[in-house]
Amino acid sequence: MLDGPRESLPGHYLYGGPLYHHFGHVLVDSIIRLWAYDPAVHTDGVIFPLVFLNVHPAHPEFFFEICRSFGIERDRIRIIDTPTTVEAVHFAEPGSVLGAGPEPWYLERLERVERFFLDRAPADLKTYDRLFFGRRHLCSGSLMGESYFASRLARRGFHAIQPERYPLPVQIRLLKAAREIVFTEGSAVHLTELTTALSAERVTIILRRPGGDNALRPHLDARLSRPTDVVGRGSGLFRIHHQPEIKAGPNSLSYMVDPSAVYDGLVRLGYTEPGGFDLHDFVRAERIEQAECVGTEPRHLATHIAQVAQERLKHGLTTPELSETRPVLAWLRSQLPGRITTKGA
């Protein structure tokens, strides 16, 4: 692209950052220099080079809302989607870097951003002392079997939230009000990038990728009075693409060889009772999620089920009645009537 024709853009701009359509990437890549915006200096606005050209026809509305919280209106935003020479661009120091966390001075700059959203939250909004941010509803990069642990957290008073269902002001108000928060590791954690501090006494991450907490903990710890807890180390995490013949990637489904490691971590934190883990019940929950996310085409399901069972068998873990493909498909048909046919099973 750089060898081809390019456009020319006159004016003085602040460099915002690469513009993604992914919520987490917007918060950790696209907005970390916006603190420096000064209309008297950046007289023509802010530029964002678009990532993944032609993948999404429209830019996410939450991106413009976040820019507005930094004092940047939509008409001051220039999205660059072709090779362009810009007259003058100011590259400000990023206030936060993924894996390193925010600079102390940046947290102070976020006060107006946080207030922007809190002032727009409904005054009568019902909040919760305990929040669980899961990923089961996404399927993209989900941790299979999450519902088993979610049910245990629910027994201890955790309210499960699907953040995509709520406007950003509501999400941030709920986040700020919670006393205890559990995240399945992923993009929901990045919501904290719009806050200065959290009042939660404890925040916990359930791993879904080996070492997945390393990129996130510095961002949480900077906003908490105590270090972030992590559960799931030693669970033997691995990934399989929705279509098993395709190489696993970031959006693939995550599995645990030994899910009891997550359960033991929740026990350690007082979120469930000791000695209550049941591998058979866990696998049943996992299988239903598997059918929901992989799809109910028998060939794909059978291959997926076999791969997971084989991975566990390597480590001596098995639930005989749910390890063989045909009994599993028969059981899933009973749980999801009309969705799984016998053809191809």
mmCIF file of C-alpha atoms in Angstrom:
data_model
loop_
_atom_site.group_PDB
_atom_site.id
_atom_site.type_symbol
_atom_site.label_atom_id
_atom_site.label_comp_id
_atom_site.label_asym_id
_atom_site.label_seq_id
_atom_site.Cartn_x
_atom_site.Cartn_y
_atom_site.Cartn_z
ATOM 1 C CA MET A 1 0.000 0.000 0.000
ATOM 2 C CA LEU A 2 2.810 2.400 0.824
ATOM 3 C CA ASP A 3 4.217 2.110 -2.707
ATOM 4 C CA GLY A 4 0.922 3.128 -4.287
ATOM 5 C CA PRO A 5 -0.814 6.488 -4.537
ATOM 6 C CA ARG A 6 -1.558 8.271 -1.307
ATOM 7 C CA GLU A 7 -3.813 11.075 -0.232
ATOM 8 C CA SER A 8 -2.732 14.327 1.356
ATOM 9 C CA LEU A 9 -4.377 15.651 4.519
ATOM 10 C CA PRO A 10 -3.544 19.232 5.498
ATOM 11 C CA GLY A 11 -3.895 20.389 9.079
ATOM 12 C CA HIS A 12 -2.668 19.722 12.612
ATOM 13 C CA TYR A 13 -3.892 16.576 14.335
ATOM 14 C CA LEU A 14 -3.466 14.475 17.450
ATOM 15 C CA TYR A 15 -2.751 10.834 16.703
ATOM 16 C CA GLY A 16 -5.466 8.855 18.472
ATOM 17 C CA GLY A 17 -4.325 5.311 17.788
ATOM 18 C CA PRO A 18 -5.204 2.361 15.577
ATOM 19 C CA LEU A 19 -8.987 2.062 15.320
ATOM 20 C CA TYR A 20 -10.363 -1.404 15.893
ATOM 21 C CA HIS A 21 -14.001 -2.460 15.992
ATOM 22 C CA HIS A 22 -13.265 -4.741 18.944
ATOM 23 C CA PHE A 23 -14.272 -3.274 22.314
ATOM 24 C CA GLY A 24 -11.178 -4.399 24.204
ATOM 25 C CA HIS A 25 -8.771 -3.152 21.543
ATOM 26 C CA VAL A 26 -10.472 0.242 21.393
ATOM 27 C CA LEU A 27 -9.896 0.672 25.120
ATOM 28 C CA VAL A 28 -6.276 -0.494 25.221
ATOM 29 C CA ASP A 29 -5.070 0.756 21.819
ATOM 30 C CA SER A 30 -7.305 3.457 20.344
ATOM 31 C CA ILE A 31 -7.894 5.903 23.209
ATOM 32 C CA ILE A 32 -4.716 5.900 25.299
ATOM 33 C CA ARG A 33 -3.420 9.189 23.818
ATOM 34 C CA LEU A 34 -6.689 11.134 23.850
ATOM 35 C CA TRP A 35 -5.858 12.704 27.226
ATOM 36 C CA ALA A 36 -3.569 15.079 25.290
ATOM 37 C CA TYR A 37 -6.276 16.510 23.046
ATOM 38 C CA ASP A 38 -6.154 20.309 22.969
ATOM 39 C CA PRO A 39 -8.347 22.019 20.348
ATOM 40 C CA ALA A 40 -6.020 25.028 20.413
ATOM 41 C CA VAL A 41 -3.077 22.819 19.377
ATOM 42 C CA HIS A 42 -4.797 20.072 17.421
ATOM 43 C CA THR A 43 -6.778 22.568 15.414
ATOM 44 C CA ASP A 44 -8.109 20.039 12.917
ATOM 45 C CA GLY A 45 -8.940 17.212 15.317
ATOM 46 C CA VAL A 46 -7.778 13.636 15.887
ATOM 47 C CA ILE A 47 -6.813 10.977 13.342
ATOM 48 C CA PHE A 48 -7.352 7.227 13.711
ATOM 49 C CA PRO A 49 -5.915 4.813 11.124
ATOM 50 C CA LEU A 50 -8.455 2.075 10.512
ATOM 51 C CA VAL A 51 -7.382 -1.519 11.188
ATOM 52 C CA PHE A 52 -8.820 -4.405 9.145
ATOM 53 C CA LEU A 53 -10.045 -2.457 6.145
ATOM 54 C CA ASN A 54 -13.463 -3.362 4.750
ATOM 55 C CA VAL A 55 -14.209 -5.814 7.564
ATOM 56 C CA HIS A 56 -16.898 -3.688 9.219
ATOM 57 C CA PRO A 57 -19.098 -1.241 7.299
ATOM 58 C CA ALA A 58 -19.713 1.061 10.258
ATOM 59 C CA HIS A 59 -17.682 2.273 13.189
ATOM 60 C CA PRO A 60 -18.970 1.222 16.620
ATOM 61 C CA GLU A 61 -21.056 3.861 18.367
ATOM 62 C CA PHE A 62 -19.294 3.215 21.677
ATOM 63 C CA PHE A 63 -16.059 4.478 20.077
ATOM 64 C CA PHE A 64 -17.567 7.908 19.415
ATOM 65 C CA GLU A 65 -19.082 7.982 22.908
ATOM 66 C CA ILE A 66 -15.691 7.308 24.484
ATOM 67 C CA CYS A 67 -14.091 10.028 22.353
ATOM 68 C CA ARG A 68 -16.778 12.411 23.554
ATOM 69 C CA SER A 69 -15.858 11.619 27.169
ATOM 70 C CA PHE A 70 -12.377 12.987 26.358
ATOM 71 C CA GLY A 71 -13.942 16.147 24.919
ATOM 72 C CA ILE A 72 -13.650 15.092 21.264
ATOM 73 C CA GLU A 73 -16.849 15.413 19.258
ATOM 74 C CA ARG A 74 -17.597 13.299 16.204
ATOM 75 C CA ASP A 75 -16.910 16.136 13.756
ATOM 76 C CA ARG A 76 -13.341 16.387 15.120
ATOM 77 C CA ILE A 77 -12.541 12.751 14.262
ATOM 78 C CA ARG A 78 -10.845 11.760 11.007
ATOM 79 C CA ILE A 79 -10.672 8.031 10.285
ATOM 80 C CA ILE A 80 -7.881 7.186 7.843
ATOM 81 C CA ASP A 81 -8.613 4.187 5.607
ATOM 82 C CA THR A 82 -6.189 4.836 2.721
ATOM 83 C CA PRO A 83 -2.421 5.610 2.596
ATOM 84 C CA THR A 84 -2.254 9.262 3.635
ATOM 85 C CA THR A 85 0.394 11.895 4.221
ATOM 86 C CA VAL A 86 -0.697 14.189 7.059
ATOM 87 C CA GLU A 87 0.742 17.700 7.361
ATOM 88 C CA ALA A 88 1.334 17.624 11.144
ATOM 89 C CA VAL A 89 0.637 14.893 13.689
ATOM 90 C CA HIS A 90 1.278 14.990 17.422
ATOM 91 C CA PHE A 91 2.095 11.581 18.931
ATOM 92 C CA ALA A 92 1.414 11.979 22.646
ATOM 93 C CA GLU A 93 2.730 9.605 25.297
ATOM 94 C CA PRO A 94 0.215 6.793 25.884
ATOM 95 C CA GLY A 95 -1.303 7.013 29.343
ATOM 96 C CA SER A 96 -1.754 3.260 29.610
ATOM 97 C CA VAL A 97 -0.003 0.332 27.948
ATOM 98 C CA LEU A 98 -1.372 -3.201 27.751
ATOM 99 C CA GLY A 99 0.495 -5.419 30.179
ATOM 100 C CA ALA A 100 2.092 -2.482 31.995
ATOM 101 C CA GLY A 101 -1.004 -0.642 33.202
ATOM 102 C CA PRO A 102 -1.788 3.063 33.536
ATOM 103 C CA GLU A 103 0.624 5.790 34.570
ATOM 104 C CA PRO A 104 -0.350 7.458 37.884
ATOM 105 C CA TRP A 105 -0.781 10.809 36.149
ATOM 106 C CA TYR A 106 -3.093 9.204 33.604
ATOM 107 C CA LEU A 107 -5.491 8.008 36.289
ATOM 108 C CA GLU A 108 -5.887 11.638 37.332
ATOM 109 C CA ARG A 109 -6.649 12.596 33.715
ATOM 110 C CA LEU A 110 -9.367 9.946 33.649
ATOM 111 C CA GLU A 111 -11.393 11.714 36.346
ATOM 112 C CA ARG A 112 -13.356 13.742 33.766
ATOM 113 C CA VAL A 113 -13.889 10.611 31.647
ATOM 114 C CA GLU A 114 -15.278 8.656 34.571
ATOM 115 C CA ARG A 115 -17.472 11.578 35.613
ATOM 116 C CA PHE A 116 -18.787 11.910 32.038
ATOM 117 C CA PHE A 117 -20.218 8.392 32.234
ATOM 118 C CA LEU A 118 -21.336 8.422 35.869
ATOM 119 C CA ASP A 119 -23.304 11.625 35.311
ATOM 120 C CA ARG A 120 -25.211 9.889 32.504
ATOM 121 C CA ALA A 121 -26.170 6.779 34.469
ATOM 122 C CA PRO A 122 -29.804 6.610 35.661
ATOM 123 C CA ALA A 123 -30.174 7.985 39.172
ATOM 124 C CA ASP A 124 -32.398 5.067 40.199
ATOM 125 C CA LEU A 125 -30.152 2.347 38.734
ATOM 126 C CA LYS A 126 -30.176 -0.866 40.780
ATOM 127 C CA THR A 127 -26.610 -1.867 41.641
ATOM 128 C CA TYR A 128 -25.156 -5.091 43.068
ATOM 129 C CA ASP A 129 -22.548 -5.880 45.680
ATOM 130 C CA ARG A 130 -21.297 -8.887 43.725
ATOM 131 C CA LEU A 131 -20.895 -8.961 39.932
ATOM 132 C CA PHE A 132 -19.854 -11.715 37.545
ATOM 133 C CA PHE A 133 -18.743 -10.737 34.025
ATOM 134 C CA GLY A 134 -18.819 -13.946 31.967
ATOM 135 C CA ARG A 135 -18.306 -14.806 28.299
ATOM 136 C CA ARG A 136 -20.627 -17.744 27.713
ATOM 137 C CA HIS A 137 -23.064 -15.620 25.700
ATOM 138 C CA LEU A 138 -20.329 -14.621 23.249
ATOM 139 C CA CYS A 139 -19.032 -18.050 22.153
ATOM 140 C CA SER A 140 -16.145 -16.134 20.568
ATOM 141 C CA GLY A 141 -13.185 -17.147 22.713
ATOM 142 C CA SER A 142 -15.461 -18.474 25.440
ATOM 143 C CA LEU A 143 -14.346 -20.741 28.284
ATOM 144 C CA MET A 144 -16.341 -23.949 27.948
ATOM 145 C CA GLY A 145 -17.982 -25.018 31.201
ATOM 146 C CA GLU A 146 -18.211 -21.463 32.518
ATOM 147 C CA SER A 147 -21.883 -21.970 33.413
ATOM 148 C CA TYR A 148 -20.899 -24.572 36.021
ATOM 149 C CA PHE A 149 -18.858 -21.983 37.931
ATOM 150 C CA ALA A 150 -21.394 -19.228 37.279
ATOM 151 C CA SER A 151 -24.044 -21.301 39.050
ATOM 152 C CA ARG A 152 -21.762 -21.642 42.083
ATOM 153 C CA LEU A 153 -21.115 -17.912 42.147
ATOM 154 C CA ALA A 154 -24.857 -17.240 41.861
ATOM 155 C CA ARG A 155 -25.399 -19.241 45.061
ATOM 156 C CA ARG A 156 -23.083 -16.764 46.803
ATOM 157 C CA GLY A 157 -25.058 -13.767 45.602
ATOM 158 C CA PHE A 158 -23.210 -12.899 42.392
ATOM 159 C CA HIS A 159 -25.271 -11.168 39.729
ATOM 160 C CA ALA A 160 -24.220 -12.203 36.212
ATOM 161 C CA ILE A 161 -23.981 -9.361 33.732
ATOM 162 C CA GLN A 162 -23.630 -9.347 29.949
ATOM 163 C CA PRO A 163 -22.056 -5.910 29.496
ATOM 164 C CA GLU A 164 -23.019 -5.621 25.813
ATOM 165 C CA ARG A 165 -26.661 -5.340 26.866
ATOM 166 C CA TYR A 166 -26.082 -2.112 28.783
ATOM 167 C CA PRO A 167 -25.043 1.426 27.802
ATOM 168 C CA LEU A 168 -21.547 2.387 28.912
ATOM 169 C CA PRO A 169 -22.771 4.718 31.708
ATOM 170 C CA VAL A 170 -24.712 1.813 33.234
ATOM 171 C CA GLN A 171 -21.776 -0.585 32.908
ATOM 172 C CA ILE A 172 -19.421 1.819 34.642
ATOM 173 C CA ARG A 173 -21.885 2.666 37.403
ATOM 174 C CA LEU A 174 -22.388 -1.042 38.124
ATOM 175 C CA LEU A 175 -18.648 -1.632 38.065
ATOM 176 C CA LYS A 176 -17.947 1.240 40.459
ATOM 177 C CA ALA A 177 -20.647 0.157 42.924
ATOM 178 C CA ALA A 178 -19.660 -3.516 43.239
ATOM 179 C CA ARG A 179 -17.906 -4.780 46.355
ATOM 180 C CA GLU A 180 -16.675 -8.003 44.740
ATOM 181 C CA ILE A 181 -16.173 -8.670 41.015
ATOM 182 C CA VAL A 182 -15.311 -11.844 39.120
ATOM 183 C CA PHE A 183 -14.292 -11.662 35.451
ATOM 184 C CA THR A 184 -13.802 -14.489 33.027
ATOM 185 C CA GLU A 185 -10.554 -13.182 31.555
ATOM 186 C CA GLY A 186 -11.211 -11.086 28.463
ATOM 187 C CA SER A 187 -12.450 -7.798 27.074
ATOM 188 C CA ALA A 188 -14.873 -7.015 29.901
ATOM 189 C CA VAL A 189 -11.856 -6.320 32.127
ATOM 190 C CA HIS A 190 -10.890 -3.450 29.824
ATOM 191 C CA LEU A 191 -14.007 -1.565 30.873
ATOM 192 C CA THR A 192 -11.902 -0.463 33.851
ATOM 193 C CA GLU A 193 -9.828 1.671 31.436
ATOM 194 C CA LEU A 194 -12.592 4.272 31.725
ATOM 195 C CA THR A 195 -12.263 4.505 35.516
ATOM 196 C CA THR A 196 -9.824 6.051 37.959
ATOM 197 C CA ALA A 197 -10.277 3.501 40.739
ATOM 198 C CA LEU A 198 -12.554 0.695 41.839
ATOM 199 C CA SER A 199 -14.097 0.479 45.281
ATOM 200 C CA ALA A 200 -14.275 -3.318 45.118
ATOM 201 C CA GLU A 201 -12.639 -5.097 48.036
ATOM 202 C CA ARG A 202 -11.779 -8.060 45.812
ATOM 203 C CA VAL A 203 -11.500 -8.601 42.059
ATOM 204 C CA THR A 204 -10.891 -12.060 40.612
ATOM 205 C CA ILE A 205 -9.969 -13.292 37.131
ATOM 206 C CA ILE A 206 -10.895 -16.784 35.914
ATOM 207 C CA LEU A 207 -8.293 -17.727 33.328
ATOM 208 C CA ARG A 208 -9.269 -18.865 29.832
ATOM 209 C CA ARG A 209 -5.782 -18.657 28.263
ATOM 210 C CA PRO A 210 -2.420 -19.702 29.770
ATOM 211 C CA GLY A 211 -0.916 -16.556 31.299
ATOM 212 C CA GLY A 212 -3.921 -14.531 30.162
ATOM 213 C CA ASP A 213 -3.892 -12.566 33.399
ATOM 214 C CA ASN A 214 -0.434 -11.090 32.764
ATOM 215 C CA ALA A 215 -1.764 -8.465 30.350
ATOM 216 C CA LEU A 216 -4.673 -7.524 32.615
ATOM 217 C CA ARG A 217 -3.541 -7.549 36.239
ATOM 218 C CA PRO A 218 -1.436 -4.346 36.070
ATOM 219 C CA HIS A 219 -4.503 -2.446 34.865
ATOM 220 C CA LEU A 220 -6.672 -3.786 37.681
ATOM 221 C CA ASP A 221 -4.066 -3.603 40.443
ATOM 222 C CA ALA A 222 -3.502 0.107 39.737
ATOM 223 C CA ARG A 223 -7.166 0.736 40.545
ATOM 224 C CA LEU A 224 -7.517 -1.534 43.586
ATOM 225 C CA SER A 225 -6.460 -1.441 47.212
ATOM 226 C CA ARG A 226 -5.230 -5.078 47.022
ATOM 227 C CA PRO A 227 -3.813 -7.303 44.254
ATOM 228 C CA THR A 228 -6.122 -9.046 41.826
ATOM 229 C CA ASP A 229 -6.849 -12.721 42.547
ATOM 230 C CA VAL A 230 -6.432 -15.269 39.770
ATOM 231 C CA VAL A 231 -7.989 -18.739 39.592
ATOM 232 C CA GLY A 232 -7.398 -21.455 37.032
ATOM 233 C CA ARG A 233 -3.623 -21.791 37.042
ATOM 234 C CA GLY A 234 -2.870 -25.475 36.667
ATOM 235 C CA SER A 235 -6.148 -26.164 34.874
ATOM 236 C CA GLY A 236 -4.325 -27.108 31.660
ATOM 237 C CA LEU A 237 -5.998 -24.654 29.304
ATOM 238 C CA PHE A 238 -6.129 -25.479 25.598
ATOM 239 C CA ARG A 239 -8.096 -24.219 22.576
ATOM 240 C CA ILE A 240 -10.009 -25.771 19.709
ATOM 241 C CA HIS A 241 -11.498 -23.902 16.770
ATOM 242 C CA HIS A 242 -15.265 -24.132 16.299
ATOM 243 C CA GLN A 243 -14.491 -26.243 13.229
ATOM 244 C CA PRO A 244 -11.865 -28.643 14.621
ATOM 245 C CA GLU A 245 -9.951 -29.034 11.339
ATOM 246 C CA ILE A 246 -9.042 -25.306 11.460
ATOM 247 C CA LYS A 247 -6.083 -24.138 13.530
ATOM 248 C CA ALA A 248 -7.108 -22.560 16.837
ATOM 249 C CA GLY A 249 -6.882 -18.788 17.113
ATOM 250 C CA PRO A 250 -7.916 -15.941 19.472
ATOM 251 C CA ASN A 251 -11.638 -16.523 18.871
ATOM 252 C CA SER A 252 -11.453 -20.286 19.402
ATOM 253 C CA LEU A 253 -13.129 -22.050 22.299
ATOM 254 C CA SER A 254 -11.074 -22.565 25.456
ATOM 255 C CA TYR A 255 -11.150 -25.779 27.488
ATOM 256 C CA MET A 256 -9.669 -26.967 30.760
ATOM 257 C CA VAL A 257 -7.949 -30.319 31.123
ATOM 258 C CA ASP A 258 -8.597 -30.155 34.871
ATOM 259 C CA PRO A 259 -11.480 -27.784 35.712
ATOM 260 C CA SER A 260 -11.175 -28.665 39.399
ATOM 261 C CA ALA A 261 -8.280 -26.169 39.527
ATOM 262 C CA VAL A 262 -10.782 -23.364 38.926
ATOM 263 C CA TYR A 263 -13.161 -24.798 41.511
ATOM 264 C CA ASP A 264 -10.364 -25.054 44.088
ATOM 265 C CA GLY A 265 -9.486 -21.423 43.424
ATOM 266 C CA LEU A 266 -13.081 -20.360 44.061
ATOM 267 C CA VAL A 267 -13.064 -22.417 47.273
ATOM 268 C CA ARG A 268 -9.872 -20.663 48.393
ATOM 269 C CA LEU A 269 -11.614 -17.301 47.967
ATOM 270 C CA GLY A 270 -14.752 -18.444 49.782
ATOM 271 C CA TYR A 271 -16.924 -18.385 46.645
ATOM 272 C CA THR A 272 -18.059 -22.004 46.883
ATOM 273 C CA GLU A 273 -17.995 -24.924 49.291
ATOM 274 C CA PRO A 274 -14.985 -27.273 49.693
ATOM 275 C CA GLY A 275 -15.211 -30.781 48.253
ATOM 276 C CA GLY A 276 -18.192 -30.005 46.049
ATOM 277 C CA PHE A 277 -16.676 -30.329 42.590
ATOM 278 C CA ASP A 278 -18.330 -32.937 40.372
ATOM 279 C CA LEU A 279 -16.484 -33.604 37.098
ATOM 280 C CA HIS A 280 -19.496 -35.413 35.648
ATOM 281 C CA ASP A 281 -21.799 -32.433 36.259
ATOM 282 C CA PHE A 282 -19.155 -30.047 34.950
ATOM 283 C CA VAL A 283 -18.821 -31.968 31.686
ATOM 284 C CA ARG A 284 -22.593 -31.986 31.251
ATOM 285 C CA ALA A 285 -22.614 -28.177 31.488
ATOM 286 C CA GLU A 286 -19.617 -28.014 29.167
ATOM 287 C CA ARG A 287 -21.300 -30.209 26.556
ATOM 288 C CA ILE A 288 -24.396 -28.023 26.368
ATOM 289 C CA GLU A 289 -22.238 -24.933 25.877
ATOM 290 C CA GLN A 290 -20.268 -26.855 23.284
ATOM 291 C CA ALA A 291 -23.400 -27.592 21.280
ATOM 292 C CA GLU A 292 -24.484 -23.952 21.536
ATOM 293 C CA CYS A 293 -21.130 -22.611 20.330
ATOM 294 C CA VAL A 294 -19.880 -25.272 17.927
ATOM 295 C CA GLY A 295 -23.324 -25.735 16.419
ATOM 296 C CA THR A 296 -25.452 -28.837 16.328
ATOM 297 C CA GLU A 297 -24.117 -30.353 13.108
ATOM 298 C CA PRO A 298 -23.253 -33.883 14.341
ATOM 299 C CA ARG A 299 -19.956 -34.259 12.485
ATOM 300 C CA HIS A 300 -18.454 -31.082 13.967
ATOM 301 C CA LEU A 301 -19.805 -31.846 17.414
ATOM 302 C CA ALA A 302 -18.496 -35.400 17.375
ATOM 303 C CA THR A 303 -15.005 -34.315 16.355
ATOM 304 C CA HIS A 304 -14.955 -31.567 18.987
ATOM 305 C CA ILE A 305 -16.147 -33.895 21.741
ATOM 306 C CA ALA A 306 -13.563 -36.526 20.804
ATOM 307 C CA GLN A 307 -10.693 -34.005 20.831
ATOM 308 C CA VAL A 308 -11.592 -32.720 24.278
ATOM 309 C CA ALA A 309 -12.000 -36.237 25.674
ATOM 310 C CA GLN A 310 -8.662 -37.301 24.212
ATOM 311 C CA GLU A 311 -6.896 -34.303 25.732
ATOM 312 C CA ARG A 312 -8.259 -35.181 29.161
ATOM 313 C CA LEU A 313 -7.459 -38.864 28.787
ATOM 314 C CA LYS A 314 -3.803 -37.924 28.252
ATOM 315 C CA HIS A 315 -3.861 -36.604 31.812
ATOM 316 C CA GLY A 316 -5.862 -39.474 33.285
ATOM 317 C CA LEU A 317 -9.182 -37.630 33.484
ATOM 318 C CA THR A 318 -12.307 -39.278 32.127
ATOM 319 C CA THR A 319 -16.048 -39.399 32.614
ATOM 320 C CA PRO A 320 -16.857 -42.700 30.840
ATOM 321 C CA GLU A 321 -20.500 -42.012 30.095
ATOM 322 C CA LEU A 322 -19.603 -38.720 28.401
ATOM 323 C CA SER A 323 -16.349 -39.662 26.679
ATOM 324 C CA GLU A 324 -17.705 -41.739 23.816
ATOM 325 C CA THR A 325 -19.178 -39.745 20.946
ATOM 326 C CA ARG A 326 -22.460 -41.578 20.361
ATOM 327 C CA PRO A 327 -23.697 -41.499 23.995
ATOM 328 C CA VAL A 328 -22.807 -37.820 24.192
ATOM 329 C CA LEU A 329 -24.787 -36.960 21.065
ATOM 330 C CA ALA A 330 -27.726 -39.004 22.311
ATOM 331 C CA TRP A 331 -27.653 -37.152 25.619
ATOM 332 C CA LEU A 332 -27.370 -33.758 23.882
ATOM 333 C CA ARG A 333 -30.384 -34.624 21.753
ATOM 334 C CA SER A 334 -32.357 -35.154 24.966
ATOM 335 C CA GLN A 335 -31.181 -31.773 26.321
ATOM 336 C CA LEU A 336 -31.665 -29.846 23.070
ATOM 337 C CA PRO A 337 -34.729 -31.475 21.514
ATOM 338 C CA GLY A 338 -35.137 -30.923 17.786
ATOM 339 C CA ARG A 339 -31.720 -29.288 17.355
ATOM 340 C CA ILE A 340 -29.499 -32.350 16.888
ATOM 341 C CA THR A 341 -30.519 -34.969 14.343
ATOM 342 C CA THR A 342 -29.344 -38.554 14.039
ATOM 343 C CA LYS A 343 -28.040 -37.920 10.508
ATOM 344 C CA GLY A 344 -24.258 -37.997 10.501
ATOM 345 C CA ALA A 345 -23.995 -39.008 14.162
#
